[in-house]
Amino acid sequence: KNQVEQSPQSLIILEGKNCTLQCNYTVSPFSNLRWYKQDTGRGPVSLTIMTFSENTKSNGRYTATLDADTKQSSLHITASQLSDSASYICVVSSQAGTALIFGKGTTLSVSS
Amino acid sequence: DAGVIQSPRHEVTEMGQEVTLRCKPISGHNSLFWYRQTMMRGLELLIYFNNNVPIDDSGMPEDRFSAKMPNASFSTLKIQPSEPRDSAVYFCASSLRDTDNYGYTFGSGTRLTVV
């Protein structure tokens, strides 16, 4: 069964600190993996998208990694800010043109 | 581009009433998706359309739910009759199917409360 598992479920960090969120998937065949940020009361917004041949991609202070062999991805946030407080959702596409498979997300709280 | 536009943003209705949620996808996108999000289950795909044709509706909970896409710029999700357990945030998303779902964009959602 195609699944996407994320950990931790929630995380609290101090402003300025770094953190890493994890995503494991069992989706096959694999097409691409995305990380979304969802602020409270808003729709998810794409941060990064990686295909099979890419193992790292950055978007400002966000860096995503992908290991297609172990079917794992991580999202690293550097020098966290209060505005990083949100839910981060890992999403995998099984093949081009089909719907996406969502993880349940990691809720990040950044405190001052 | 205004992005994916959903209306209304909030809807409160009484059990048994009909509810219609609306979505306008990004112009030029040929795939449209309806999702439901709850705390317990996260984001769940309800149905998606390619070129206005429903492709997979296996996520639609039951016959009380129906979705239509009469043209490339408009879709509706209808619940009739509504029940309290339908309370959730409903998201619409659109994408360019032929480019491996690039440009996949969500609307801001409709928060539905059934009392």
mmCIF file of C-alpha atoms in Angstrom:
data_model
loop_
_atom_site.group_PDB
_atom_site.id
_atom_site.type_symbol
_atom_site.label_atom_id
_atom_site.label_comp_id
_atom_site.label_asym_id
_atom_site.label_seq_id
_atom_site.Cartn_x
_atom_site.Cartn_y
_atom_site.Cartn_z
ATOM 1 C CA LYS A 1 0.000 0.000 0.000
ATOM 2 C CA ASN A 2 1.299 3.465 -0.900
ATOM 3 C CA GLN A 3 1.971 5.361 2.305
ATOM 4 C CA VAL A 4 3.833 8.435 3.524
ATOM 5 C CA GLU A 5 4.888 8.576 7.175
ATOM 6 C CA GLN A 6 6.216 11.701 8.848
ATOM 7 C CA SER A 7 8.040 12.255 12.112
ATOM 8 C CA PRO A 8 7.920 13.772 14.571
ATOM 9 C CA GLN A 9 4.206 14.494 14.766
ATOM 10 C CA SER A 10 4.971 17.811 16.473
ATOM 11 C CA LEU A 11 8.035 19.806 17.399
ATOM 12 C CA ILE A 12 8.746 22.879 19.492
ATOM 13 C CA ILE A 13 11.984 24.817 19.026
ATOM 14 C CA LEU A 14 13.417 28.177 20.010
ATOM 15 C CA GLU A 15 13.705 30.938 17.473
ATOM 16 C CA GLY A 16 17.061 30.853 15.723
ATOM 17 C CA LYS A 17 17.569 27.111 16.152
ATOM 18 C CA ASN A 18 17.744 24.578 13.332
ATOM 19 C CA CYS A 19 15.497 21.562 12.971
ATOM 20 C CA THR A 20 15.000 18.551 10.710
ATOM 21 C CA LEU A 21 11.727 16.894 9.785
ATOM 22 C CA GLN A 22 11.584 13.341 8.456
ATOM 23 C CA CYS A 23 9.515 11.618 5.802
ATOM 24 C CA ASN A 24 9.493 7.911 4.891
ATOM 25 C CA TYR A 25 7.466 6.578 2.010
ATOM 26 C CA THR A 26 6.502 3.282 0.447
ATOM 27 C CA VAL A 27 5.116 4.720 -2.778
ATOM 28 C CA SER A 28 6.011 2.824 -5.921
ATOM 29 C CA PRO A 29 6.698 3.594 -8.687
ATOM 30 C CA PHE A 30 8.089 6.889 -7.495
ATOM 31 C CA SER A 31 7.785 10.068 -9.515
ATOM 32 C CA ASN A 32 8.523 12.999 -7.237
ATOM 33 C CA LEU A 33 8.445 14.164 -3.637
ATOM 34 C CA ARG A 34 7.260 17.542 -2.396
ATOM 35 C CA TRP A 35 7.329 19.408 0.850
ATOM 36 C CA TYR A 36 4.484 21.786 1.612
ATOM 37 C CA LYS A 37 4.090 24.386 4.333
ATOM 38 C CA GLN A 38 0.594 24.975 5.662
ATOM 39 C CA ASP A 39 -0.055 27.979 7.854
ATOM 40 C CA THR A 40 -3.066 27.848 10.156
ATOM 41 C CA GLY A 41 -6.238 28.589 8.224
ATOM 42 C CA ARG A 42 -4.523 28.514 4.840
ATOM 43 C CA GLY A 43 -3.993 26.044 2.058
ATOM 44 C CA PRO A 44 -0.680 24.166 1.695
ATOM 45 C CA VAL A 45 2.040 26.016 -0.215
ATOM 46 C CA SER A 46 4.823 24.211 -2.054
ATOM 47 C CA LEU A 47 8.367 24.580 -0.691
ATOM 48 C CA THR A 48 10.326 22.091 -2.807
ATOM 49 C CA ILE A 49 9.798 19.344 -5.331
ATOM 50 C CA MET A 50 12.373 16.654 -6.123
ATOM 51 C CA THR A 51 12.467 13.952 -8.742
ATOM 52 C CA PHE A 52 14.250 10.603 -8.535
ATOM 53 C CA SER A 53 17.578 11.977 -9.748
ATOM 54 C CA GLU A 54 17.715 14.891 -7.308
ATOM 55 C CA ASN A 55 19.010 14.365 -3.783
ATOM 56 C CA THR A 56 18.914 17.903 -2.442
ATOM 57 C CA LYS A 57 17.039 21.100 -3.140
ATOM 58 C CA SER A 58 16.965 24.398 -1.302
ATOM 59 C CA ASN A 59 14.443 27.187 -1.005
ATOM 60 C CA GLY A 60 15.894 29.927 1.173
ATOM 61 C CA ARG A 61 16.320 28.585 4.694
ATOM 62 C CA TYR A 62 14.593 25.327 3.728
ATOM 63 C CA THR A 63 16.682 22.431 2.402
ATOM 64 C CA ALA A 64 15.116 19.141 1.387
ATOM 65 C CA THR A 65 17.027 15.919 0.842
ATOM 66 C CA LEU A 66 15.934 12.746 -0.869
ATOM 67 C CA ASP A 67 17.360 9.226 -0.697
ATOM 68 C CA ALA A 68 15.405 7.252 -3.288
ATOM 69 C CA ASP A 69 17.173 4.026 -2.327
ATOM 70 C CA THR A 70 16.002 4.097 1.284
ATOM 71 C CA LYS A 71 12.825 5.994 0.390
ATOM 72 C CA GLN A 72 13.508 8.730 2.887
ATOM 73 C CA SER A 73 13.400 12.490 2.741
ATOM 74 C CA SER A 74 14.159 15.232 5.225
ATOM 75 C CA LEU A 75 13.386 18.923 5.440
ATOM 76 C CA HIS A 76 15.990 21.002 7.255
ATOM 77 C CA ILE A 77 15.080 24.472 8.468
ATOM 78 C CA THR A 78 17.975 26.763 9.274
ATOM 79 C CA ALA A 79 17.866 29.675 11.732
ATOM 80 C CA SER A 80 14.175 29.243 12.441
ATOM 81 C CA GLN A 81 11.855 32.223 12.632
ATOM 82 C CA LEU A 82 8.507 32.682 14.338
ATOM 83 C CA SER A 83 6.896 32.664 10.893
ATOM 84 C CA ASP A 84 8.114 29.098 10.368
ATOM 85 C CA SER A 85 5.445 27.934 12.821
ATOM 86 C CA ALA A 86 3.198 25.820 10.629
ATOM 87 C CA SER A 87 2.414 22.294 9.552
ATOM 88 C CA TYR A 88 4.909 20.740 7.116
ATOM 89 C CA ILE A 89 3.515 18.072 4.848
ATOM 90 C CA CYS A 90 5.469 15.534 2.810
ATOM 91 C CA VAL A 91 3.734 14.510 -0.416
ATOM 92 C CA VAL A 92 4.720 11.802 -2.892
ATOM 93 C CA SER A 93 3.549 11.325 -6.459
ATOM 94 C CA SER A 94 3.480 7.727 -7.638
ATOM 95 C CA GLN A 95 3.600 8.534 -11.330
ATOM 96 C CA ALA A 96 3.075 11.437 -13.626
ATOM 97 C CA GLY A 97 -0.463 12.671 -13.881
ATOM 98 C CA THR A 98 -2.007 10.981 -10.886
ATOM 99 C CA ALA A 99 -3.115 12.330 -7.557
ATOM 100 C CA LEU A 100 -0.634 12.817 -4.728
ATOM 101 C CA ILE A 101 -0.158 10.799 -1.541
ATOM 102 C CA PHE A 102 0.006 12.940 1.579
ATOM 103 C CA GLY A 103 1.662 12.439 4.923
ATOM 104 C CA LYS A 104 -0.197 13.656 8.004
ATOM 105 C CA GLY A 105 2.315 16.428 8.568
ATOM 106 C CA THR A 106 4.625 17.666 11.311
ATOM 107 C CA THR A 107 3.413 20.625 13.346
ATOM 108 C CA LEU A 108 6.299 22.972 14.082
ATOM 109 C CA SER A 109 6.077 25.647 16.746
ATOM 110 C CA VAL A 110 8.848 28.228 16.943
ATOM 111 C CA SER A 111 8.893 30.197 20.169
ATOM 112 C CA SER A 112 10.808 33.300 21.181
ATOM 113 C CA ASP B 1 -2.794 35.126 -11.370
ATOM 114 C CA ALA B 2 -5.256 34.986 -8.476
ATOM 115 C CA GLY B 3 -4.500 31.340 -7.782
ATOM 116 C CA VAL B 4 -7.143 28.751 -6.979
ATOM 117 C CA ILE B 5 -10.230 30.503 -5.684
ATOM 118 C CA GLN B 6 -12.639 28.801 -3.319
ATOM 119 C CA SER B 7 -15.909 30.028 -1.925
ATOM 120 C CA PRO B 8 -17.235 30.433 0.608
ATOM 121 C CA ARG B 9 -14.329 30.648 3.075
ATOM 122 C CA HIS B 10 -16.570 29.609 5.934
ATOM 123 C CA GLU B 11 -19.904 27.822 5.974
ATOM 124 C CA VAL B 12 -22.055 26.975 8.960
ATOM 125 C CA THR B 13 -25.143 24.926 8.285
ATOM 126 C CA GLU B 14 -27.647 22.783 10.087
ATOM 127 C CA MET B 15 -27.658 19.029 9.816
ATOM 128 C CA GLY B 16 -29.745 17.868 6.880
ATOM 129 C CA GLN B 17 -29.192 20.952 4.781
ATOM 130 C CA GLU B 18 -27.551 20.952 1.365
ATOM 131 C CA VAL B 19 -24.099 22.505 1.132
ATOM 132 C CA THR B 20 -22.336 23.542 -2.086
ATOM 133 C CA LEU B 21 -18.661 24.413 -2.169
ATOM 134 C CA ARG B 22 -17.182 26.153 -5.193
ATOM 135 C CA CYS B 23 -13.784 26.218 -6.845
ATOM 136 C CA LYS B 24 -12.206 28.152 -9.686
ATOM 137 C CA PRO B 25 -8.907 26.563 -10.776
ATOM 138 C CA ILE B 26 -5.912 28.398 -12.184
ATOM 139 C CA SER B 27 -6.455 29.245 -15.811
ATOM 140 C CA GLY B 28 -4.769 26.707 -18.068
ATOM 141 C CA HIS B 29 -4.596 23.965 -15.460
ATOM 142 C CA ASN B 30 -6.261 20.783 -16.659
ATOM 143 C CA SER B 31 -6.471 18.796 -13.429
ATOM 144 C CA LEU B 32 -8.616 19.654 -10.430
ATOM 145 C CA PHE B 33 -8.672 17.948 -7.047
ATOM 146 C CA TRP B 34 -11.007 18.109 -4.050
ATOM 147 C CA TYR B 35 -9.574 17.289 -0.605
ATOM 148 C CA ARG B 36 -10.941 17.131 2.900
ATOM 149 C CA GLN B 37 -8.719 17.888 5.891
ATOM 150 C CA THR B 38 -9.377 16.943 9.502
ATOM 151 C CA MET B 39 -7.106 16.805 12.523
ATOM 152 C CA MET B 40 -7.504 13.054 12.805
ATOM 153 C CA ARG B 41 -7.011 12.050 9.175
ATOM 154 C CA GLY B 42 -5.025 14.868 7.620
ATOM 155 C CA LEU B 43 -5.591 15.615 3.934
ATOM 156 C CA GLU B 44 -7.730 13.068 2.100
ATOM 157 C CA LEU B 45 -8.375 13.084 -1.622
ATOM 158 C CA LEU B 46 -12.091 12.980 -2.398
ATOM 159 C CA ILE B 47 -12.145 13.181 -6.197
ATOM 160 C CA TYR B 48 -10.120 14.505 -9.079
ATOM 161 C CA PHE B 49 -10.841 15.584 -12.631
ATOM 162 C CA ASN B 50 -8.681 15.671 -15.748
ATOM 163 C CA ASN B 51 -9.955 17.884 -18.557
ATOM 164 C CA ASN B 52 -13.289 18.220 -16.713
ATOM 165 C CA VAL B 53 -13.778 14.445 -16.557
ATOM 166 C CA PRO B 54 -13.914 12.693 -13.163
ATOM 167 C CA ILE B 55 -11.036 10.194 -13.040
ATOM 168 C CA ASP B 56 -11.067 8.841 -9.502
ATOM 169 C CA ASP B 57 -13.912 9.351 -7.034
ATOM 170 C CA SER B 58 -13.012 6.482 -4.735
ATOM 171 C CA GLY B 59 -12.367 8.920 -1.913
ATOM 172 C CA MET B 60 -15.890 10.277 -1.889
ATOM 173 C CA PRO B 61 -17.271 9.124 1.479
ATOM 174 C CA GLU B 62 -20.761 8.171 0.386
ATOM 175 C CA ASP B 63 -23.603 9.027 -1.907
ATOM 176 C CA ARG B 64 -24.302 12.200 -0.007
ATOM 177 C CA PHE B 65 -21.228 13.693 -1.683
ATOM 178 C CA SER B 66 -21.169 14.660 -5.345
ATOM 179 C CA ALA B 67 -18.820 16.757 -7.474
ATOM 180 C CA LYS B 68 -19.158 18.321 -10.885
ATOM 181 C CA MET B 69 -16.914 20.184 -13.263
ATOM 182 C CA PRO B 70 -19.129 21.634 -15.992
ATOM 183 C CA ASN B 71 -16.247 23.532 -17.596
ATOM 184 C CA ALA B 72 -12.524 24.127 -17.244
ATOM 185 C CA SER B 73 -12.964 27.113 -14.940
ATOM 186 C CA PHE B 74 -15.452 25.889 -12.372
ATOM 187 C CA SER B 75 -16.152 22.957 -10.081
ATOM 188 C CA THR B 76 -18.566 22.269 -7.251
ATOM 189 C CA LEU B 77 -18.622 19.828 -4.357
ATOM 190 C CA LYS B 78 -22.073 19.214 -2.967
ATOM 191 C CA ILE B 79 -23.101 17.499 0.257
ATOM 192 C CA GLN B 80 -26.770 16.567 0.574
ATOM 193 C CA PRO B 81 -27.882 16.010 3.276
ATOM 194 C CA SER B 82 -25.061 17.305 5.448
ATOM 195 C CA GLU B 83 -24.136 15.671 8.769
ATOM 196 C CA PRO B 84 -22.028 16.901 11.724
ATOM 197 C CA ARG B 85 -19.248 14.440 10.814
ATOM 198 C CA ASP B 86 -18.817 16.298 7.534
ATOM 199 C CA SER B 87 -17.376 19.223 9.458
ATOM 200 C CA ALA B 88 -13.861 19.786 8.084
ATOM 201 C CA VAL B 89 -11.835 22.061 5.854
ATOM 202 C CA TYR B 90 -12.345 21.319 2.184
ATOM 203 C CA PHE B 91 -9.557 22.230 -0.218
ATOM 204 C CA CYS B 92 -9.543 22.477 -3.964
ATOM 205 C CA ALA B 93 -6.267 22.217 -5.923
ATOM 206 C CA SER B 94 -5.370 22.420 -9.588
ATOM 207 C CA SER B 95 -2.339 21.440 -11.644
ATOM 208 C CA LEU B 96 -0.924 20.879 -15.094
ATOM 209 C CA ARG B 97 -1.329 17.134 -15.438
ATOM 210 C CA ASP B 98 0.854 16.711 -18.453
ATOM 211 C CA THR B 99 3.872 18.182 -16.667
ATOM 212 C CA ASP B 100 3.877 15.714 -13.808
ATOM 213 C CA ASN B 101 1.612 17.799 -11.640
ATOM 214 C CA TYR B 102 3.920 20.777 -11.635
ATOM 215 C CA GLY B 103 2.245 23.964 -10.588
ATOM 216 C CA TYR B 104 0.113 22.012 -8.135
ATOM 217 C CA THR B 105 -1.623 24.795 -6.215
ATOM 218 C CA PHE B 106 -4.119 24.730 -3.388
ATOM 219 C CA GLY B 107 -6.910 27.154 -2.677
ATOM 220 C CA SER B 108 -7.392 28.668 0.771
ATOM 221 C CA GLY B 109 -10.073 26.163 1.663
ATOM 222 C CA THR B 110 -13.658 26.236 2.893
ATOM 223 C CA ARG B 111 -14.185 25.586 6.589
ATOM 224 C CA LEU B 112 -17.467 23.718 6.916
ATOM 225 C CA THR B 113 -19.260 23.382 10.230
ATOM 226 C CA VAL B 114 -22.415 21.285 10.386
ATOM 227 C CA VAL B 115 -24.368 21.724 13.609
#
